[in-house]
Coordinates of C-alpha atoms in Angstrom, one line a residue:
X1 CA 0.0 0.0 0.0
X2 CA 1.2 3.6 -1.1
X3 CA 2.6 5.6 1.5
X4 CA 0.6 8.8 2.2
X5 CA 2.6 11.6 3.1
X6 CA 0.6 15.1 4.1
X7 CA 2.6 18.4 3.4
X8 CA 1.6 22.0 1.7
X9 CA 2.8 23.8 -1.3
X10 CA 3.9 26.8 1.2
X11 CA 3.4 30.6 0.7
X12 CA 1.1 30.7 3.5
X13 CA -1.2 33.6 4.5
X14 CA 0.6 35.7 7.3
X15 CA -0.7 35.0 10.6
X16 CA -3.1 37.8 12.0
X17 CA -0.8 38.5 15.1
X18 CA 2.1 39.3 12.8
X19 CA 0.1 41.9 10.6
X20 CA 0.7 44.6 12.5
X21 CA 4.4 44.4 12.9
X22 CA 4.8 43.7 9.2
X23 CA 1.8 45.0 7.2
X24 CA 3.9 48.4 6.2
X25 CA 6.6 45.9 4.7
X26 CA 3.9 44.0 2.5
X27 CA 3.6 44.0 -1.2
X28 CA 5.5 46.4 -3.6
X29 CA 6.3 48.7 -0.6
X30 CA 8.7 46.4 0.6
X31 CA 11.7 47.7 -1.4
X32 CA 14.4 46.9 1.3
X33 CA 13.9 43.3 1.1
X34 CA 17.4 42.5 -0.5
X35 CA 19.0 40.0 1.7
X36 CA 20.5 41.4 4.8
X37 CA 18.9 44.7 4.4
X38 CA 16.0 44.1 6.8
X39 CA 16.4 45.7 10.2
X40 CA 16.6 43.6 13.5
X41 CA 13.1 44.1 14.5
X42 CA 12.0 42.8 11.0
X43 CA 14.1 39.7 11.0
X44 CA 13.0 38.9 14.5
X45 CA 9.3 39.3 13.6
X46 CA 9.9 37.0 10.7
X47 CA 11.6 34.6 12.8
X48 CA 8.5 34.4 15.1
X49 CA 6.1 34.0 12.3
X50 CA 8.5 31.2 10.6
X51 CA 8.4 29.3 14.1
X52 CA 4.7 29.8 14.6
X53 CA 4.0 28.7 11.1
X54 CA 6.3 25.3 11.8
X55 CA 4.5 24.9 15.0
X56 CA 1.0 25.1 13.6
X57 CA 2.0 22.4 11.0
X58 CA 3.5 20.2 13.3
X59 CA 0.4 20.6 15.5
X60 CA -1.7 19.6 12.4
X61 CA 0.0 16.2 11.9
X62 CA 1.9 17.2 8.7
X63 CA 4.4 14.8 7.6
X64 CA 6.6 17.5 6.0
X65 CA 6.9 20.9 7.2
X66 CA 7.6 24.0 5.2
X67 CA 9.1 27.5 6.5
X68 CA 5.8 29.4 5.4
X69 CA 7.6 31.6 3.1
X70 CA 6.5 34.9 5.0
X71 CA 8.8 36.9 3.5
X72 CA 7.7 36.0 -0.1
X73 CA 5.5 39.0 -0.7
X74 CA 6.3 38.7 -4.4
X75 CA 5.1 34.8 -4.3
X76 CA 7.0 32.7 -6.5
X77 CA 8.9 35.8 -7.8
X78 CA 10.7 36.2 -4.6
X79 CA 14.0 34.7 -5.2
X80 CA 14.4 37.3 -7.9
X81 CA 13.1 40.0 -6.4
X82 CA 15.5 40.2 -3.6
X83 CA 18.5 39.6 -5.9
X84 CA 21.2 42.4 -6.5
X85 CA 21.2 42.1 -10.2
X86 CA 17.1 42.5 -10.5
X87 CA 15.5 45.7 -10.5
X88 CA 11.7 45.6 -9.2
X89 CA 9.4 47.8 -11.2
X90 CA 5.5 48.3 -11.2
X91 CA 3.0 45.6 -10.1
X92 CA 1.9 42.9 -12.4
X93 CA -1.1 40.4 -12.1
X94 CA 0.0 36.9 -10.7
X95 CA -1.3 34.7 -13.2
X96 CA -5.0 34.6 -13.7
X97 CA -6.4 36.1 -10.3
X98 CA -6.6 39.2 -8.1
X99 CA -3.0 38.9 -6.7
X100 CA 0.0 41.0 -7.7
X101 CA 3.6 41.0 -7.5
X102 CA 6.5 43.4 -8.1
X103 CA 7.8 42.8 -11.8
X104 CA 11.4 41.6 -11.5
X105 CA 13.6 42.9 -14.1
X106 CA 17.0 41.0 -14.7
X107 CA 19.8 43.5 -15.3
X108 CA 22.9 41.5 -14.6
X109 CA 24.3 38.2 -13.8
X110 CA 22.3 36.0 -11.7
X111 CA 25.0 35.0 -9.1
X112 CA 24.4 33.0 -6.0
X113 CA 22.5 34.9 -3.4
X114 CA 21.7 32.5 -0.1
X115 CA 18.5 34.1 0.8
X116 CA 16.7 30.7 0.5
X117 CA 19.1 28.6 2.3
X118 CA 19.2 31.3 5.1
X119 CA 15.3 30.8 5.8
X120 CA 15.8 27.1 5.8
X121 CA 18.6 27.1 8.1
X122 CA 16.6 28.9 10.5
X123 CA 13.7 26.4 10.0
X124 CA 16.1 23.4 10.6
X125 CA 17.0 24.9 14.0
X126 CA 13.5 24.6 15.3
X127 CA 12.1 21.6 13.7
X128 CA 15.6 19.6 12.6
X129 CA 15.9 18.2 9.1
X130 CA 13.7 15.1 9.2
X131 CA 10.7 16.5 8.3
X132 CA 11.7 19.7 6.5
X133 CA 10.6 20.5 3.1
X134 CA 11.8 23.4 1.0
X135 CA 9.5 25.2 -1.5
X136 CA 11.2 26.6 -4.6
X137 CA 9.8 28.2 -7.9
X138 CA 10.5 26.1 -10.7
X139 CA 12.9 27.4 -13.3
X140 CA 10.4 27.6 -15.9
X141 CA 8.0 29.6 -13.8
X142 CA 10.6 31.8 -12.4
X143 CA 11.8 32.7 -15.8
X144 CA 8.3 33.2 -17.1
X145 CA 7.4 35.7 -14.0
X146 CA 10.4 37.7 -14.9
X147 CA 11.7 40.1 -17.5
X148 CA 15.2 39.5 -19.0
X149 CA 17.3 42.8 -20.0
X150 CA 20.6 41.1 -19.7
X151 CA 20.8 37.5 -21.2
X152 CA 19.3 38.4 -24.5
X153 CA 17.8 35.1 -25.4
X154 CA 14.9 33.4 -24.2
X155 CA 16.6 30.0 -23.9
X156 CA 19.6 31.4 -22.3
X157 CA 17.7 33.1 -19.8
X158 CA 16.0 30.1 -18.9
X159 CA 19.3 28.4 -18.5
X160 CA 20.7 31.2 -16.3
X161 CA 17.6 30.9 -14.1
X162 CA 18.2 27.2 -13.9
X163 CA 21.6 27.6 -12.9
X164 CA 20.9 30.2 -10.2
X165 CA 18.2 28.0 -8.5
X166 CA 20.6 25.0 -8.6
X167 CA 23.2 27.1 -6.8
X168 CA 20.7 28.1 -4.2
X169 CA 19.5 24.5 -3.7
X170 CA 23.1 23.2 -3.4
X171 CA 23.2 25.5 -0.3
X172 CA 20.3 24.0 1.7
X173 CA 20.7 22.6 4.8
X174 CA 19.8 18.6 5.0
X175 CA 16.0 18.1 4.4
X176 CA 13.7 15.5 3.3
X177 CA 12.0 17.1 0.1
X178 CA 12.3 19.9 -2.4
X179 CA 9.2 21.1 -3.6
X180 CA 9.5 22.7 -7.3
X181 CA 6.4 24.8 -8.0
X182 CA 5.8 25.0 -11.8
X183 CA 2.3 26.6 -12.5
X184 CA 3.4 28.5 -15.4
X185 CA 4.0 24.8 -17.5
X186 CA 0.3 24.9 -17.2
X187 CA -0.8 28.5 -17.6
X188 CA 2.0 29.6 -20.0
X189 CA 2.6 26.2 -21.5
X190 CA 6.3 26.1 -23.5
X191 CA 5.8 25.4 -27.2
X192 CA 7.9 22.7 -29.2
X193 CA 11.6 22.7 -28.2
X194 CA 10.7 24.9 -25.1
X195 CA 9.2 22.0 -23.3
X196 CA 12.3 19.8 -23.8
X197 CA 14.3 22.6 -22.6
X198 CA 11.9 23.4 -19.5
X199 CA 12.6 19.5 -18.3
X200 CA 16.2 20.0 -18.7
X201 CA 16.2 23.1 -16.7
X202 CA 14.1 21.1 -13.8
X203 CA 16.7 18.4 -14.3
X204 CA 19.5 20.6 -13.6
X205 CA 17.8 22.0 -10.3
X206 CA 17.0 18.7 -9.3
X207 CA 20.5 17.3 -9.5
X208 CA 21.6 20.1 -7.1
X209 CA 20.2 18.1 -4.2
X210 CA 20.1 14.7 -2.6
X211 CA 16.6 15.3 -1.1
X212 CA 13.6 14.0 -2.8
X213 CA 12.3 16.4 -5.7
X214 CA 8.6 16.6 -6.2
X215 CA 7.7 18.8 -9.4
X216 CA 4.2 20.4 -8.7
X217 CA 2.1 21.7 -11.3
X218 CA -1.2 23.3 -11.0
X219 CA -4.0 25.9 -12.1
X220 CA -5.1 23.0 -14.3
X221 CA -3.5 20.2 -16.4
X222 CA -0.4 19.8 -18.6
X223 CA -0.3 19.7 -22.4
X224 CA 0.4 16.2 -23.5
X225 CA 3.8 17.0 -24.7
X226 CA 4.8 18.8 -21.7
X227 CA 4.0 16.2 -19.5
X228 CA 5.6 13.6 -21.7
X229 CA 9.0 15.8 -21.6
X230 CA 8.4 16.5 -18.0
X231 CA 8.8 12.7 -17.4
X232 CA 12.4 12.9 -18.4
X233 CA 13.5 15.0 -15.8
X234 CA 15.1 13.2 -12.7
X235 CA 12.8 13.9 -10.2
X236 CA 11.0 11.3 -7.4
X237 CA 7.6 12.8 -8.3
X238 CA 5.3 14.7 -10.4
X239 CA 2.4 16.4 -8.7
X240 CA -1.1 17.1 -10.2
X241 CA -4.0 19.5 -9.5
X242 CA -6.9 17.1 -9.2
X243 CA -9.0 20.1 -7.7
X244 CA -8.9 22.4 -11.2
X245 CA -8.7 19.4 -13.8
X246 CA -8.8 15.5 -12.4
X247 CA -10.0 14.4 -15.8
X248 CA -7.1 15.4 -17.9
X249 CA -4.5 15.0 -15.3
X250 CA -5.5 11.4 -14.9
X251 CA -5.5 11.0 -18.5
X252 CA -1.9 12.2 -18.8
X253 CA -1.1 9.7 -16.3
X254 CA -2.7 7.0 -17.9
X255 CA -1.5 7.8 -21.1
X256 CA 2.0 8.3 -20.5
X257 CA 3.0 7.4 -17.3
X258 CA 4.3 8.9 -14.2
X259 CA 7.0 8.7 -11.5
X260 CA 7.2 6.0 -8.7
X261 CA 5.9 8.6 -6.3
X262 CA 3.2 11.0 -7.0
X263 CA 1.8 14.3 -5.6
X264 CA -1.9 15.0 -5.6
X265 CA -3.4 18.4 -5.1
X266 CA -6.6 17.2 -3.2
X267 CA -7.5 20.5 -1.0
X268 CA -8.5 23.8 -3.0
X269 CA -5.8 26.5 -1.9
X270 CA -7.9 29.2 -3.1
X271 CA -11.5 28.4 -1.8
X272 CA -12.5 28.8 1.7
X273 CA -14.7 25.7 1.9
X274 CA -12.8 23.1 4.3
X275 CA -12.6 19.6 2.9
X276 CA -13.2 16.8 5.3
X277 CA -10.3 14.2 6.1
X278 CA -12.7 11.6 4.6
X279 CA -13.0 13.6 1.2
X280 CA -9.4 14.0 1.0
X281 CA -8.7 10.1 1.3
X282 CA -11.6 9.7 -1.2
X283 CA -10.0 11.8 -3.8
X284 CA -6.6 9.8 -3.2
X285 CA -8.3 6.7 -3.5
X286 CA -10.1 7.8 -6.5
X287 CA -7.0 8.5 -8.3
X288 CA -5.3 5.2 -7.3
X289 CA -8.2 3.2 -8.4
X290 CA -8.4 4.9 -11.7
X291 CA -4.6 4.4 -12.5
X292 CA -3.1 1.4 -13.9
X293 CA -1.7 -0.9 -11.0
X294 CA -3.3 1.4 -8.7
X295 CA -0.3 2.1 -6.3
X296 CA 2.7 4.5 -6.0
X297 CA 5.4 4.1 -3.5
X298 CA 4.5 7.5 -2.0
X299 CA 1.6 9.8 -2.4
X300 CA 2.1 13.3 -1.2
X301 CA -1.3 14.7 -0.3
X302 CA -1.3 18.6 -0.5
X303 CA -3.3 21.5 -1.7
X304 CA -3.7 22.0 -5.0
X305 CA -2.1 25.7 -5.4
X306 CA -0.4 27.8 -2.8
X307 CA -2.5 29.0 0.0
X308 CA -1.8 32.5 0.6
X309 CA -5.0 33.2 -0.9
X310 CA -6.8 32.1 2.2
X311 CA -8.2 33.4 5.4
X312 CA -5.7 32.3 8.2
X313 CA -8.6 30.4 10.0
X314 CA -9.6 28.4 6.9
X315 CA -6.1 27.9 6.1
X316 CA -5.5 26.5 9.7
X317 CA -8.5 24.2 9.1
X318 CA -7.3 22.9 6.1
X319 CA -4.1 22.0 7.4
X320 CA -6.0 20.0 10.2
X321 CA -7.9 18.4 7.5
X322 CA -4.7 17.2 5.5
X323 CA -2.9 16.1 8.8
X324 CA -6.2 14.0 10.0
X325 CA -6.8 12.3 6.4
X326 CA -3.4 10.8 6.7
X327 CA -3.5 9.8 10.3
X328 CA -7.0 8.2 9.8
X329 CA -5.5 6.3 6.7
X330 CA -2.7 5.0 8.8
X331 CA -4.8 3.9 11.6
X332 CA -7.6 2.1 9.2
X333 CA -4.5 0.6 7.0

């Protein structure tokens, strides 16, 4: 029987108790969030938020804990928005919703930064490495969210972003899982040639760590060729958004196969309706029952999207439901 692992996609909503301290630093106003430029009071505030978020996930019974990404005001664009070689300009729409981020314009070499590793080091000090999961934008999505005014070629820019992320991942502390979030593979699908290149870029980032790497796609389903090429990347699992498009995602798996592990977006990260543990398990069982062989070595159970869209109370209830779904499955197995 498959091992169920309860986890999340990260990018949590900011806890209510932290908003007073950090509200004036949110969104495009936070122009001093270059790594190391935050004042001691802000660093301490984010440390408290990180600790609270880690403790709340542990309380919910999640198997993999993320540091919460409370500093990521620009969502998946964050690693570029805080880089010295990047200029942030006006706000632009974040995919097809009512959230916005500062446009990161790359104007110099994307050298090693260490911003992501620093947050993970702090998280590891609190919870150890055994349950820690990193959340990282995939190279295709990060390049898609950015504007290049330095490398001059679309392919070269994707390679530069992949190399940058690989260096960042290589600096991570020991941890269990690296979750690469790749919504742009669905929202702005790469065409012929670029689909294989995107897979190669993901493979390059995955090769920088000994941790298990999960590539999670969402906001719909992958085009068939994009899915087929993604399977060439040397990763442990591909993630599928079953909330938005369960039929096409199931078709892709049945038609082209998938990895030995799988990640399933079973909880709606953008809707306040809280799924019951029973419903979460039923959705996981439906996928297994309709997949040839019906068994994966490991199934990651998580929200379909990032969760910063949610009110804090609903977000926490969804954490509890995820933890309970896996805990009850283990009891009845």
